[in-house]
Amino acid sequence: MEPRRLFIIGILIFIILASVSFLISFGKKKDFSAPPREYSINEEPFLPPEPELKDEYIYANELKPRWSREDCEPYFTFPDAKQLEQLKDSNDVLIKRILESAP
């Protein structure tokens, strides 16, 4: 083959590769960005429908004026003597530092 023909084939291959890479890089979808919606405190909160949740789903617990001991048990554990001693020691150190730094 003559050099002129090889040069033209090389340029055509380069143009094809450049156009393919150009189409791939600019063919990607851009992320959709909508302007943020401003809410008013007087509006009902908007909850989008979720496919996993049923209509009977409760979004909040019933608020009680006082909790019973049984209501508190899952959320509170009483500290043992070792934990109370560690707390006392750390508080003593903190108080000592405060008193030492006072003028």
PDB file of C-alpha atoms in Angstrom:
ATOM      1  CA  MET A   1       0.000   0.000   0.000  1.00  0.00           C
ATOM      2  CA  GLU A   2       1.094   3.455  -0.667  1.00  0.00           C
ATOM      3  CA  PRO A   3       1.805   5.891   2.203  1.00  0.00           C
ATOM      4  CA  ARG A   4      -0.961   8.305   1.203  1.00  0.00           C
ATOM      5  CA  ARG A   5      -3.628   5.589   1.533  1.00  0.00           C
ATOM      6  CA  LEU A   6      -2.262   4.517   4.967  1.00  0.00           C
ATOM      7  CA  PHE A   7      -2.301   8.157   6.101  1.00  0.00           C
ATOM      8  CA  ILE A   8      -5.962   8.592   5.082  1.00  0.00           C
ATOM      9  CA  ILE A   9      -6.969   5.308   6.799  1.00  0.00           C
ATOM     10  CA  GLY A  10      -5.127   6.393   9.955  1.00  0.00           C
ATOM     11  CA  ILE A  11      -6.900   9.773   9.975  1.00  0.00           C
ATOM     12  CA  LEU A  12     -10.304   8.104   9.448  1.00  0.00           C
ATOM     13  CA  ILE A  13      -9.669   5.706  12.350  1.00  0.00           C
ATOM     14  CA  PHE A  14      -8.618   8.651  14.545  1.00  0.00           C
ATOM     15  CA  ILE A  15     -11.762  10.625  13.606  1.00  0.00           C
ATOM     16  CA  ILE A  16     -13.989   7.604  14.344  1.00  0.00           C
ATOM     17  CA  LEU A  17     -12.363   6.971  17.736  1.00  0.00           C
ATOM     18  CA  ALA A  18     -12.527  10.668  18.666  1.00  0.00           C
ATOM     19  CA  SER A  19     -16.202  10.911  17.709  1.00  0.00           C
ATOM     20  CA  VAL A  20     -17.065   7.743  19.666  1.00  0.00           C
ATOM     21  CA  SER A  21     -15.309   9.055  22.785  1.00  0.00           C
ATOM     22  CA  PHE A  22     -16.982  12.455  22.297  1.00  0.00           C
ATOM     23  CA  LEU A  23     -20.430  10.829  22.061  1.00  0.00           C
ATOM     24  CA  ILE A  24     -19.785   8.674  25.138  1.00  0.00           C
ATOM     25  CA  SER A  25     -18.590  11.583  27.276  1.00  0.00           C
ATOM     26  CA  PHE A  26     -21.380  13.985  26.278  1.00  0.00           C
ATOM     27  CA  GLY A  27     -24.092  11.362  25.892  1.00  0.00           C
ATOM     28  CA  LYS A  28     -24.354  10.743  29.650  1.00  0.00           C
ATOM     29  CA  LYS A  29     -27.516  11.973  31.318  1.00  0.00           C
ATOM     30  CA  LYS A  30     -27.104  15.000  33.495  1.00  0.00           C
ATOM     31  CA  ASP A  31     -28.318  14.826  37.068  1.00  0.00           C
ATOM     32  CA  PHE A  32     -31.689  16.433  37.537  1.00  0.00           C
ATOM     33  CA  SER A  33     -31.629  19.283  39.982  1.00  0.00           C
ATOM     34  CA  ALA A  34     -34.899  20.961  40.776  1.00  0.00           C
ATOM     35  CA  PRO A  35     -34.963  24.191  42.727  1.00  0.00           C
ATOM     36  CA  PRO A  36     -35.570  23.519  46.422  1.00  0.00           C
ATOM     37  CA  ARG A  37     -39.166  23.832  47.499  1.00  0.00           C
ATOM     38  CA  GLU A  38     -39.799  26.215  50.330  1.00  0.00           C
ATOM     39  CA  TYR A  39     -42.093  24.970  53.056  1.00  0.00           C
ATOM     40  CA  SER A  40     -44.257  26.863  55.445  1.00  0.00           C
ATOM     41  CA  ILE A  41     -44.692  25.876  59.064  1.00  0.00           C
ATOM     42  CA  ASN A  42     -48.455  25.950  58.579  1.00  0.00           C
ATOM     43  CA  GLU A  43     -48.471  23.300  55.829  1.00  0.00           C
ATOM     44  CA  GLU A  44     -48.990  19.600  56.389  1.00  0.00           C
ATOM     45  CA  PRO A  45     -45.717  17.709  55.926  1.00  0.00           C
ATOM     46  CA  PHE A  46     -45.446  16.037  52.542  1.00  0.00           C
ATOM     47  CA  LEU A  47     -44.592  12.345  52.713  1.00  0.00           C
ATOM     48  CA  PRO A  48     -43.973  10.724  49.331  1.00  0.00           C
ATOM     49  CA  PRO A  49     -45.567   7.322  48.792  1.00  0.00           C
ATOM     50  CA  GLU A  50     -43.239   4.444  49.577  1.00  0.00           C
ATOM     51  CA  PRO A  51     -43.792   1.040  47.988  1.00  0.00           C
ATOM     52  CA  GLU A  52     -42.717  -0.945  51.059  1.00  0.00           C
ATOM     53  CA  LEU A  53     -45.065   0.767  53.496  1.00  0.00           C
ATOM     54  CA  LYS A  54     -48.682  -0.127  53.897  1.00  0.00           C
ATOM     55  CA  ASP A  55     -51.437   2.426  54.429  1.00  0.00           C
ATOM     56  CA  GLU A  56     -51.859   1.203  57.993  1.00  0.00           C
ATOM     57  CA  TYR A  57     -48.284   2.189  58.885  1.00  0.00           C
ATOM     58  CA  ILE A  58     -48.089   4.474  61.917  1.00  0.00           C
ATOM     59  CA  TYR A  59     -45.557   7.288  61.510  1.00  0.00           C
ATOM     60  CA  ALA A  60     -45.377   8.309  65.173  1.00  0.00           C
ATOM     61  CA  ASN A  61     -46.034   6.814  68.559  1.00  0.00           C
ATOM     62  CA  GLU A  62     -48.828   8.064  70.707  1.00  0.00           C
ATOM     63  CA  LEU A  63     -47.446  10.633  73.122  1.00  0.00           C
ATOM     64  CA  LYS A  64     -48.128  10.021  76.788  1.00  0.00           C
ATOM     65  CA  PRO A  65     -47.894  12.689  79.483  1.00  0.00           C
ATOM     66  CA  ARG A  66     -45.999  10.270  81.780  1.00  0.00           C
ATOM     67  CA  TRP A  67     -44.136   7.051  81.144  1.00  0.00           C
ATOM     68  CA  SER A  68     -44.645   3.968  83.222  1.00  0.00           C
ATOM     69  CA  ARG A  69     -41.749   1.863  84.515  1.00  0.00           C
ATOM     70  CA  GLU A  70     -42.448  -0.749  81.815  1.00  0.00           C
ATOM     71  CA  ASP A  71     -42.267   1.920  79.092  1.00  0.00           C
ATOM     72  CA  CYS A  72     -38.825   3.012  80.321  1.00  0.00           C
ATOM     73  CA  GLU A  73     -37.217  -0.407  80.739  1.00  0.00           C
ATOM     74  CA  PRO A  74     -36.226  -0.978  77.064  1.00  0.00           C
ATOM     75  CA  TYR A  75     -34.445   2.411  76.945  1.00  0.00           C
ATOM     76  CA  PHE A  76     -32.754   2.606  80.358  1.00  0.00           C
ATOM     77  CA  THR A  77     -30.360   0.317  82.151  1.00  0.00           C
ATOM     78  CA  PHE A  78     -29.316   0.983  85.703  1.00  0.00           C
ATOM     79  CA  PRO A  79     -25.567   1.521  86.164  1.00  0.00           C
ATOM     80  CA  ASP A  80     -23.664  -0.921  88.312  1.00  0.00           C
ATOM     81  CA  ALA A  81     -21.254  -0.005  91.134  1.00  0.00           C
ATOM     82  CA  LYS A  82     -18.187  -0.095  88.860  1.00  0.00           C
ATOM     83  CA  GLN A  83     -19.714   2.367  86.394  1.00  0.00           C
ATOM     84  CA  LEU A  84     -20.756   4.703  89.217  1.00  0.00           C
ATOM     85  CA  GLU A  85     -17.224   4.600  90.653  1.00  0.00           C
ATOM     86  CA  GLN A  86     -15.741   5.438  87.230  1.00  0.00           C
ATOM     87  CA  LEU A  87     -18.178   8.343  86.894  1.00  0.00           C
ATOM     88  CA  LYS A  88     -17.259   9.602  90.370  1.00  0.00           C
ATOM     89  CA  ASP A  89     -13.541   9.412  89.562  1.00  0.00           C
ATOM     90  CA  SER A  90     -13.918  11.241  86.255  1.00  0.00           C
ATOM     91  CA  ASN A  91     -16.036  13.932  87.923  1.00  0.00           C
ATOM     92  CA  ASP A  92     -13.442  14.328  90.681  1.00  0.00           C
ATOM     93  CA  VAL A  93     -10.705  14.817  88.078  1.00  0.00           C
ATOM     94  CA  LEU A  94     -12.833  17.368  86.243  1.00  0.00           C
ATOM     95  CA  ILE A  95     -13.569  19.285  89.448  1.00  0.00           C
ATOM     96  CA  LYS A  96      -9.879  19.237  90.397  1.00  0.00           C
ATOM     97  CA  ARG A  97      -8.902  20.692  86.991  1.00  0.00           C
ATOM     98  CA  ILE A  98     -11.528  23.427  87.293  1.00  0.00           C
ATOM     99  CA  LEU A  99     -10.379  24.362  90.809  1.00  0.00           C
ATOM    100  CA  GLU A 100      -6.700  24.364  89.800  1.00  0.00           C
ATOM    101  CA  SER A 101      -7.326  26.668  86.864  1.00  0.00           C
ATOM    102  CA  ALA A 102      -9.408  29.137  88.893  1.00  0.00           C
ATOM    103  CA  PRO A 103      -7.500  32.300  89.944  1.00  0.00           C
TER     104      PRO A 103
END
